[in-house]
Amino acid sequence: HISHSTIDADWLTFLPQNIDECNEGTHNCGSNARCVNEPQSFSCHCDQGFSGNGIVCQDVDECALQTDNCHFNAECINTNGSYVCFCKMGYFWDGVNCTNNNECNEGSHNCHGNATCEDNDGSFNCTCKPGYSGNGTDCEDIDECIKDEDNNCSPNAVCNNKIGTHECVCKAGYRGNGTHCDDIDECTDLTPPLRCRGVGQGCTNYPGGYRCNCISPGQQLTDDESGCVDVMAAVQGQILITNQVFLADYNDPRSAAYFQITQVIIIQLTGLFRRTATLRSKFLSITILGLFQGSVGVDYVVTFNDTSGVNNEIIQEELVGALNTTNNDTFPGGLQISSDLTFQDYDECNPTGSNPTPVCGHNATCVNRNISYDCVCDEGFVNNGTSCIRCSDGGHGCHEHASCNETEGSFVCTCNAGYSGDGISCEVLQFR
């Protein structure tokens, strides 16, 4: 008799035994797969992030397939069996999202010190400040004064470049803010110091300048232009400036161009006469009569305070001598003149240009003399020392108790009867 328990045990020994291939490592699942034991067998399943039949499992590129869950401001980087998310440059992870990083506020930008930083989504822009040029990371100062179109200075102003900017300063003789400059009329301007206010002085305004003159042709300005002194001799001269081109504006004595070049000519001619051997002690001043074509021709008048030793020949000789001391007949100011100098008597009675005619007064005529002039009384008039008069006109200066009697070219005062004296002064006769 075989017990039941014995029969069961024997029967079990003949049943198929389940083998766990997964534990025993006898499966053929791929390295990126997991083994699942099953009755009398096993199955292979690719790990998450891989796909295949379990025996062969290939990485799934979630980034390429866009099955990742990276933030839209992050970059997806595939790894073996997975992926990682990195916030893009210009963003940082705040724990939930990739948030814009403000490099301008944080100072993490690379903008130049003379540039402005402007933040944008995920990046920033560098822009050179006004007055600078470059790409924003490198900015250099712009010299706005090199080209007129780069500055807003007036044509009558000087442009001074400054780092990152420029300034406009009105030239001498002009007034304004630099972008707009108006000519100062020095002849009427009451801002100290007052110009050309000496006795007998006149004033001519020019664009950007002025020139003082003496109203009487018999006088010329002192060296400091504070007053006028008598002229004893005047000679007209002519020079030719060979290294200058005649401009149309030179035809207008009130133009800025005329004023500028004649100012230079006056200074240079003055210096030339003051280098002469003997004339320098008598020299007073230079007056420009006008400019003419032929390079640039100059008509001028030179005045002296003494007539002795002043004539055309001496002036010619001494001026050529002084000119030979210059560099190739070139003034220190750069004006080159022809050595062919000409001189003639200046006719004060028929002046050239804007020069005034001598005021000889009524009943007198201006008569030109060599290097000077005289005021000659008209026929029938006599000179009483200040003007030309006739006895019948009064003004003769005779005493009220005297009579005026005209003579040849003059007159005499004779005390009336009962008076004694020279006619200018008459007293009652005293009888004893």
Coordinates of C-alpha atoms in Angstrom, one line a residue:
H1 CA 0.0 0.0 0.0
I2 CA 1.4 3.2 -1.0
S3 CA 0.2 6.1 1.0
H4 CA -1.4 9.1 -0.7
S5 CA 1.4 11.3 0.4
T6 CA 3.9 9.0 -1.2
I7 CA 2.0 8.9 -4.4
D8 CA 1.8 12.7 -4.6
A9 CA 5.4 13.2 -4.0
D10 CA 6.4 10.8 -6.6
W11 CA 4.0 12.3 -9.0
L12 CA 5.4 15.7 -8.5
T13 CA 8.9 14.7 -9.4
F14 CA 7.7 13.9 -12.9
L15 CA 6.0 17.4 -13.4
P16 CA 8.0 20.1 -15.5
Q17 CA 9.8 22.5 -13.2
N18 CA 9.5 26.4 -13.8
I19 CA 13.0 27.9 -14.3
D20 CA 13.4 31.7 -13.5
E21 CA 15.7 32.6 -16.4
C22 CA 15.6 36.3 -15.2
N23 CA 17.2 35.5 -11.9
E24 CA 19.5 32.9 -13.3
G25 CA 20.6 35.2 -16.1
T26 CA 19.9 32.7 -18.8
H27 CA 17.6 35.1 -20.7
N28 CA 18.7 36.9 -23.8
C29 CA 17.1 40.3 -23.1
G30 CA 19.0 43.3 -24.2
S31 CA 21.1 45.4 -21.9
N32 CA 18.5 48.2 -22.1
A33 CA 15.6 45.8 -21.4
R34 CA 14.1 44.2 -18.3
C35 CA 13.4 40.5 -18.0
V36 CA 9.9 39.3 -16.8
N37 CA 9.7 35.7 -15.7
E38 CA 6.7 33.8 -16.8
P39 CA 5.6 30.1 -16.3
Q40 CA 7.9 27.9 -18.3
S41 CA 9.3 31.0 -20.0
F42 CA 10.2 34.8 -19.8
S43 CA 9.6 38.0 -21.7
C44 CA 11.8 41.0 -22.5
H45 CA 10.6 44.6 -22.3
C46 CA 12.7 47.6 -23.4
D47 CA 13.3 50.1 -20.6
Q48 CA 11.7 53.4 -20.7
G49 CA 13.5 55.6 -23.1
F50 CA 14.3 52.7 -25.4
S51 CA 12.3 51.0 -28.1
G52 CA 12.6 47.6 -29.7
N53 CA 11.8 43.9 -29.3
G54 CA 13.4 43.6 -25.9
I55 CA 16.3 41.7 -27.2
V56 CA 17.5 44.7 -29.2
C57 CA 16.6 48.1 -27.7
Q58 CA 17.5 51.4 -29.2
D59 CA 17.5 54.8 -27.5
V60 CA 14.5 56.9 -28.1
D61 CA 15.6 60.6 -29.0
E62 CA 12.8 62.4 -27.2
C63 CA 14.3 65.7 -28.3
A64 CA 14.0 64.9 -32.0
L65 CA 10.6 63.4 -31.5
Q66 CA 9.6 66.4 -29.4
T67 CA 8.2 64.1 -26.7
D68 CA 10.2 65.9 -24.0
N69 CA 8.7 68.2 -21.5
C70 CA 11.4 70.9 -21.6
H71 CA 10.4 74.6 -21.2
F72 CA 10.1 76.5 -24.5
N73 CA 13.1 78.7 -23.3
A74 CA 15.2 75.6 -22.7
E75 CA 17.3 73.3 -24.9
C76 CA 16.6 69.5 -24.9
I77 CA 19.7 67.4 -24.9
N78 CA 19.2 63.7 -25.6
T79 CA 21.0 61.1 -23.3
N80 CA 21.1 57.3 -23.5
G81 CA 17.6 56.3 -22.5
S82 CA 16.5 59.8 -21.4
Y83 CA 17.1 63.5 -21.9
V84 CA 18.0 66.6 -19.9
C85 CA 16.7 70.2 -20.2
F86 CA 19.0 73.2 -20.0
C87 CA 17.8 76.8 -19.9
K88 CA 18.9 78.6 -23.0
M89 CA 21.6 81.3 -22.8
G90 CA 20.0 84.5 -21.4
Y91 CA 17.5 82.5 -19.2
F92 CA 17.8 81.0 -15.8
W93 CA 15.7 78.2 -14.0
D94 CA 13.5 79.7 -11.3
G95 CA 12.3 76.3 -10.2
V96 CA 9.3 76.3 -12.5
N97 CA 10.2 78.0 -15.7
C98 CA 13.2 79.3 -17.7
T99 CA 13.0 83.0 -17.0
N100 CA 14.7 85.9 -18.9
N101 CA 18.0 86.9 -17.4
N102 CA 18.3 90.8 -17.4
E103 CA 22.0 91.1 -18.2
C104 CA 21.8 94.9 -18.2
N105 CA 20.6 95.1 -14.6
E106 CA 23.0 92.4 -13.4
G107 CA 26.0 93.9 -15.1
S108 CA 26.8 90.7 -16.9
H109 CA 26.7 92.3 -20.4
N110 CA 29.8 93.2 -22.4
C111 CA 28.7 96.6 -23.6
H112 CA 31.3 99.4 -23.9
G113 CA 31.4 102.1 -21.2
N114 CA 30.2 104.6 -23.8
A115 CA 27.3 102.4 -24.9
T116 CA 23.8 101.7 -23.6
C117 CA 22.6 98.2 -22.8
E118 CA 19.0 97.3 -23.8
D119 CA 17.6 94.0 -22.5
N120 CA 15.5 91.8 -24.7
D121 CA 14.0 88.3 -24.4
G122 CA 16.9 86.0 -23.8
S123 CA 19.6 88.5 -24.7
F124 CA 20.6 92.2 -24.9
N125 CA 21.7 94.8 -27.4
C126 CA 24.6 97.2 -27.1
T127 CA 24.3 100.6 -28.8
C128 CA 27.0 103.3 -28.8
K129 CA 25.8 106.5 -27.2
P130 CA 25.4 109.7 -29.3
G131 CA 28.8 111.1 -30.2
Y132 CA 30.3 107.6 -30.5
S133 CA 30.5 105.0 -33.2
G134 CA 31.1 101.3 -33.1
N135 CA 29.4 97.9 -32.6
G136 CA 28.3 98.6 -29.0
T137 CA 31.1 96.5 -27.4
D138 CA 33.7 98.9 -28.8
C139 CA 32.8 102.6 -29.1
E140 CA 35.1 105.4 -30.3
D141 CA 34.5 109.1 -30.1
I142 CA 33.2 110.8 -33.3
D143 CA 35.0 114.0 -34.1
E144 CA 32.0 115.9 -35.3
C145 CA 34.1 118.9 -36.2
I146 CA 35.9 117.2 -39.1
K147 CA 32.8 117.2 -41.4
D148 CA 30.3 120.1 -41.3
E149 CA 27.4 117.7 -41.8
D150 CA 28.3 116.0 -38.5
N151 CA 27.7 119.1 -36.4
N152 CA 25.1 121.9 -36.1
C153 CA 27.5 124.8 -35.8
S154 CA 26.8 128.0 -37.5
P155 CA 29.1 129.0 -40.4
N156 CA 30.1 131.9 -38.2
A157 CA 31.1 129.6 -35.3
V158 CA 34.1 127.5 -34.4
C159 CA 33.5 123.8 -33.7
N160 CA 35.4 122.3 -30.8
N161 CA 35.4 118.5 -30.5
K162 CA 34.8 117.0 -27.0
I163 CA 34.7 113.4 -25.9
G164 CA 31.3 112.1 -26.9
T165 CA 30.1 115.5 -28.1
H166 CA 31.2 118.9 -29.4
E167 CA 30.6 122.6 -28.8
C168 CA 29.9 125.5 -31.1
V169 CA 31.4 128.9 -30.2
C170 CA 30.6 132.0 -32.2
K171 CA 33.6 133.6 -33.8
A172 CA 34.9 137.0 -32.7
G173 CA 32.6 139.6 -34.0
Y174 CA 29.5 137.4 -33.7
R175 CA 27.1 136.8 -30.9
G176 CA 24.8 133.8 -30.3
N177 CA 24.6 130.2 -29.0
G178 CA 27.0 128.7 -31.5
T179 CA 24.4 127.1 -33.7
H180 CA 23.1 130.6 -34.6
C181 CA 25.5 133.5 -34.6
D182 CA 24.6 137.1 -35.5
D183 CA 27.0 139.8 -36.6
I184 CA 27.8 142.3 -33.9
D185 CA 27.6 145.8 -35.2
E186 CA 30.5 147.2 -33.2
C187 CA 29.8 150.7 -34.5
T188 CA 26.4 150.9 -32.7
D189 CA 27.0 148.3 -30.0
L190 CA 27.0 149.9 -26.5
T191 CA 28.7 146.9 -24.8
P192 CA 32.0 148.0 -23.3
P193 CA 34.6 148.6 -24.6
L194 CA 33.0 151.1 -27.0
R195 CA 34.7 151.2 -30.4
C196 CA 35.7 154.2 -32.6
R197 CA 34.4 156.8 -30.1
G198 CA 37.5 159.1 -30.2
V199 CA 37.2 162.7 -31.4
G200 CA 36.9 162.9 -35.1
Q201 CA 36.5 159.2 -35.6
G202 CA 34.1 157.2 -37.8
C203 CA 33.3 153.5 -37.8
T204 CA 32.5 151.0 -40.6
N205 CA 30.9 147.7 -39.6
Y206 CA 31.8 144.4 -41.5
P207 CA 30.5 140.9 -41.1
G208 CA 32.4 139.7 -38.0
G209 CA 34.5 142.9 -37.6
Y210 CA 34.7 146.6 -37.9
R211 CA 37.2 149.3 -38.8
C212 CA 37.8 152.7 -37.3
N213 CA 38.6 155.7 -39.5
C214 CA 39.1 159.4 -39.2
I215 CA 36.3 161.5 -40.6
S216 CA 38.7 164.2 -41.9
P217 CA 41.1 163.1 -44.7
G218 CA 43.7 165.3 -43.1
Q219 CA 43.9 163.0 -40.1
Q220 CA 44.7 159.3 -39.5
L221 CA 44.2 157.0 -36.6
T222 CA 46.8 156.7 -33.8
D223 CA 48.5 153.4 -33.3
D224 CA 46.1 152.3 -30.6
E225 CA 43.1 153.7 -32.6
S226 CA 42.0 155.8 -29.7
G227 CA 42.1 159.1 -31.6
C228 CA 43.1 160.9 -34.8
V229 CA 46.3 162.8 -35.6
D230 CA 47.0 165.3 -38.4
V231 CA 48.4 164.0 -41.6
M232 CA 51.2 166.0 -43.2
A233 CA 51.8 163.8 -46.3
A234 CA 49.8 161.1 -48.2
V235 CA 51.1 158.9 -51.0
Q236 CA 49.1 156.4 -53.0
G237 CA 50.7 153.0 -53.6
Q238 CA 49.9 149.8 -55.4
I239 CA 51.0 146.2 -54.8
L240 CA 50.2 142.9 -56.4
I241 CA 49.7 139.8 -54.3
T242 CA 50.8 136.9 -56.4
N243 CA 49.8 133.9 -54.4
Q244 CA 46.1 134.7 -53.9
V245 CA 43.1 134.3 -56.2
F246 CA 40.7 137.2 -56.6
L247 CA 37.3 136.4 -55.2
A248 CA 34.0 137.9 -56.4
D249 CA 33.3 139.1 -52.8
Y250 CA 36.4 141.4 -53.1
N251 CA 34.3 143.6 -55.3
D252 CA 32.1 144.4 -52.2
P253 CA 34.0 146.6 -49.7
R254 CA 31.4 145.5 -47.0
S255 CA 31.8 141.8 -47.5
A256 CA 33.4 139.6 -44.9
A257 CA 36.0 138.4 -47.4
Y258 CA 37.0 141.9 -48.3
F259 CA 37.4 142.8 -44.6
Q260 CA 39.4 139.7 -43.8
I261 CA 42.0 140.0 -46.6
T262 CA 42.3 143.8 -46.3
Q263 CA 42.8 143.5 -42.5
V264 CA 45.8 141.1 -43.2
I265 CA 47.1 143.5 -45.9
I266 CA 47.0 146.5 -43.6
I267 CA 48.9 144.6 -40.9
Q268 CA 51.5 143.3 -43.3
L269 CA 52.0 146.7 -45.0
T270 CA 52.2 148.4 -41.7
G271 CA 55.0 146.0 -40.6
L272 CA 56.8 146.6 -43.9
F273 CA 56.8 150.4 -43.5
R274 CA 58.0 150.1 -39.9
R275 CA 61.0 148.1 -41.2
T276 CA 62.1 151.0 -43.5
A277 CA 65.3 152.9 -42.8
T278 CA 63.9 156.5 -42.2
L279 CA 60.3 156.5 -43.1
R280 CA 59.3 154.4 -40.1
S281 CA 59.7 157.4 -37.8
K282 CA 57.3 159.4 -40.0
F283 CA 54.9 156.6 -40.8
L284 CA 51.3 156.9 -39.6
S285 CA 48.9 154.4 -41.2
I286 CA 47.7 152.4 -44.2
T287 CA 44.2 152.9 -45.8
I288 CA 43.0 150.5 -48.4
L289 CA 41.3 152.2 -51.4
G290 CA 40.3 149.0 -53.1
L291 CA 41.2 145.6 -54.6
F292 CA 41.4 144.8 -58.3
Q293 CA 41.9 141.6 -60.4
G294 CA 45.3 140.2 -61.5
S295 CA 45.9 137.7 -58.7
V296 CA 44.9 140.3 -56.1
G297 CA 45.9 143.9 -56.7
V298 CA 45.8 146.4 -53.9
D299 CA 45.4 150.2 -54.1
Y300 CA 46.3 151.9 -50.8
V301 CA 47.3 155.2 -49.2
V302 CA 50.2 155.5 -46.8
T303 CA 50.3 158.6 -44.6
F304 CA 53.1 160.4 -42.7
N305 CA 53.3 163.0 -40.0
D306 CA 56.2 164.9 -41.7
T307 CA 56.8 165.9 -45.3
S308 CA 60.6 166.1 -45.1
G309 CA 62.2 163.2 -46.9
V310 CA 58.9 161.9 -48.2
N311 CA 58.6 161.5 -52.0
N312 CA 57.9 158.7 -54.4
E313 CA 61.5 157.8 -55.0
I314 CA 62.5 157.5 -51.3
I315 CA 59.4 155.5 -50.6
Q316 CA 60.2 153.1 -53.5
E317 CA 63.8 152.7 -52.4
E318 CA 63.2 152.1 -48.7
L319 CA 60.2 149.8 -49.3
V320 CA 62.1 147.6 -51.7
G321 CA 64.9 147.5 -49.1
A322 CA 62.5 146.4 -46.4
L323 CA 60.9 143.9 -48.8
N324 CA 64.3 142.3 -49.4
T325 CA 64.5 141.4 -45.8
T326 CA 61.5 139.2 -46.1
N327 CA 61.5 135.5 -47.2
N328 CA 61.2 135.5 -51.0
D329 CA 59.1 138.7 -51.0
T330 CA 56.6 137.0 -48.7
F331 CA 55.1 138.7 -45.7
P332 CA 55.1 136.9 -42.4
G333 CA 51.4 136.4 -42.9
G334 CA 52.0 134.3 -46.0
L335 CA 51.1 136.9 -48.6
Q336 CA 53.6 136.9 -51.5
I337 CA 53.8 140.2 -53.3
S338 CA 55.5 141.3 -56.5
S339 CA 58.6 143.5 -56.2
D340 CA 57.2 145.8 -58.8
L341 CA 56.0 148.6 -56.5
T342 CA 54.4 151.8 -57.8
F343 CA 53.7 155.1 -56.0
Q344 CA 52.0 158.4 -56.9
D345 CA 50.7 161.4 -55.2
Y346 CA 47.3 160.8 -53.6
D347 CA 44.7 163.3 -54.7
E348 CA 42.9 164.0 -51.4
C349 CA 40.6 166.4 -53.3
N350 CA 39.2 163.6 -55.5
P351 CA 39.4 160.6 -53.2
T352 CA 38.9 157.0 -54.2
G353 CA 36.3 154.7 -52.8
S354 CA 34.7 155.6 -49.5
N355 CA 37.4 158.0 -48.4
P356 CA 35.9 161.4 -47.5
T357 CA 36.6 164.6 -49.4
P358 CA 38.4 167.3 -47.3
V359 CA 36.0 169.7 -45.7
C360 CA 37.3 173.1 -46.8
G361 CA 34.1 174.8 -45.8
H362 CA 32.0 177.3 -47.8
N363 CA 33.7 179.7 -50.2
A364 CA 36.8 177.6 -50.5
T365 CA 38.2 175.0 -53.0
C366 CA 40.4 171.9 -52.3
V367 CA 43.6 172.2 -54.3
N368 CA 45.8 169.0 -54.5
R369 CA 49.5 169.5 -53.7
N370 CA 52.3 167.1 -54.0
I371 CA 51.8 164.6 -51.1
S372 CA 49.2 167.0 -49.5
Y373 CA 46.5 169.5 -50.2
D374 CA 45.4 173.0 -49.4
C375 CA 42.0 174.7 -49.0
V376 CA 42.1 178.0 -51.1
C377 CA 39.5 180.7 -50.6
D378 CA 37.5 181.5 -53.6
E379 CA 37.9 184.8 -55.3
G380 CA 36.6 187.7 -53.3
F381 CA 37.0 185.8 -50.0
V382 CA 39.8 185.9 -47.5
N383 CA 40.9 183.4 -44.9
N384 CA 40.4 184.7 -41.4
G385 CA 42.3 181.7 -40.0
T386 CA 39.3 179.4 -39.7
S387 CA 37.2 180.0 -42.8
C388 CA 36.9 182.1 -45.9
I389 CA 34.8 185.2 -45.5
R390 CA 33.9 188.6 -47.0
C391 CA 33.5 191.8 -45.0
S392 CA 29.8 191.9 -46.0
D393 CA 29.3 188.3 -44.7
G394 CA 30.3 189.1 -41.2
G395 CA 32.5 186.7 -39.3
H396 CA 35.5 188.9 -40.0
G397 CA 36.2 189.5 -36.3
C398 CA 36.4 193.2 -36.5
H399 CA 35.3 195.1 -33.3
E400 CA 31.7 196.5 -33.2
H401 CA 33.1 200.0 -33.3
A402 CA 35.3 199.2 -36.3
S403 CA 34.9 198.8 -40.1
C404 CA 36.0 195.9 -42.3
N405 CA 37.8 196.9 -45.5
E406 CA 38.7 194.3 -48.1
T407 CA 42.1 194.4 -49.6
E408 CA 43.9 192.3 -52.2
G409 CA 43.5 188.7 -50.9
S410 CA 42.7 189.9 -47.4
F411 CA 40.9 192.5 -45.3
V412 CA 41.7 195.1 -42.6
C413 CA 39.8 196.2 -39.5
T414 CA 39.8 200.0 -38.8
C415 CA 38.5 201.6 -35.6
N416 CA 35.8 204.1 -36.2
A417 CA 36.3 207.8 -35.6
G418 CA 36.4 208.5 -31.9
Y419 CA 37.9 205.1 -31.2
S420 CA 41.5 203.9 -31.1
G421 CA 42.9 200.4 -31.4
D422 CA 43.9 197.7 -34.0
G423 CA 40.3 197.2 -35.3
I424 CA 39.9 194.0 -33.5
S425 CA 39.9 195.8 -30.2
C426 CA 38.7 199.5 -30.1
E427 CA 38.5 201.9 -27.2
V428 CA 36.9 205.3 -26.8
L429 CA 39.4 208.1 -27.3
Q430 CA 40.1 210.0 -24.1
F431 CA 40.4 213.8 -24.4
R432 CA 42.0 216.0 -21.8

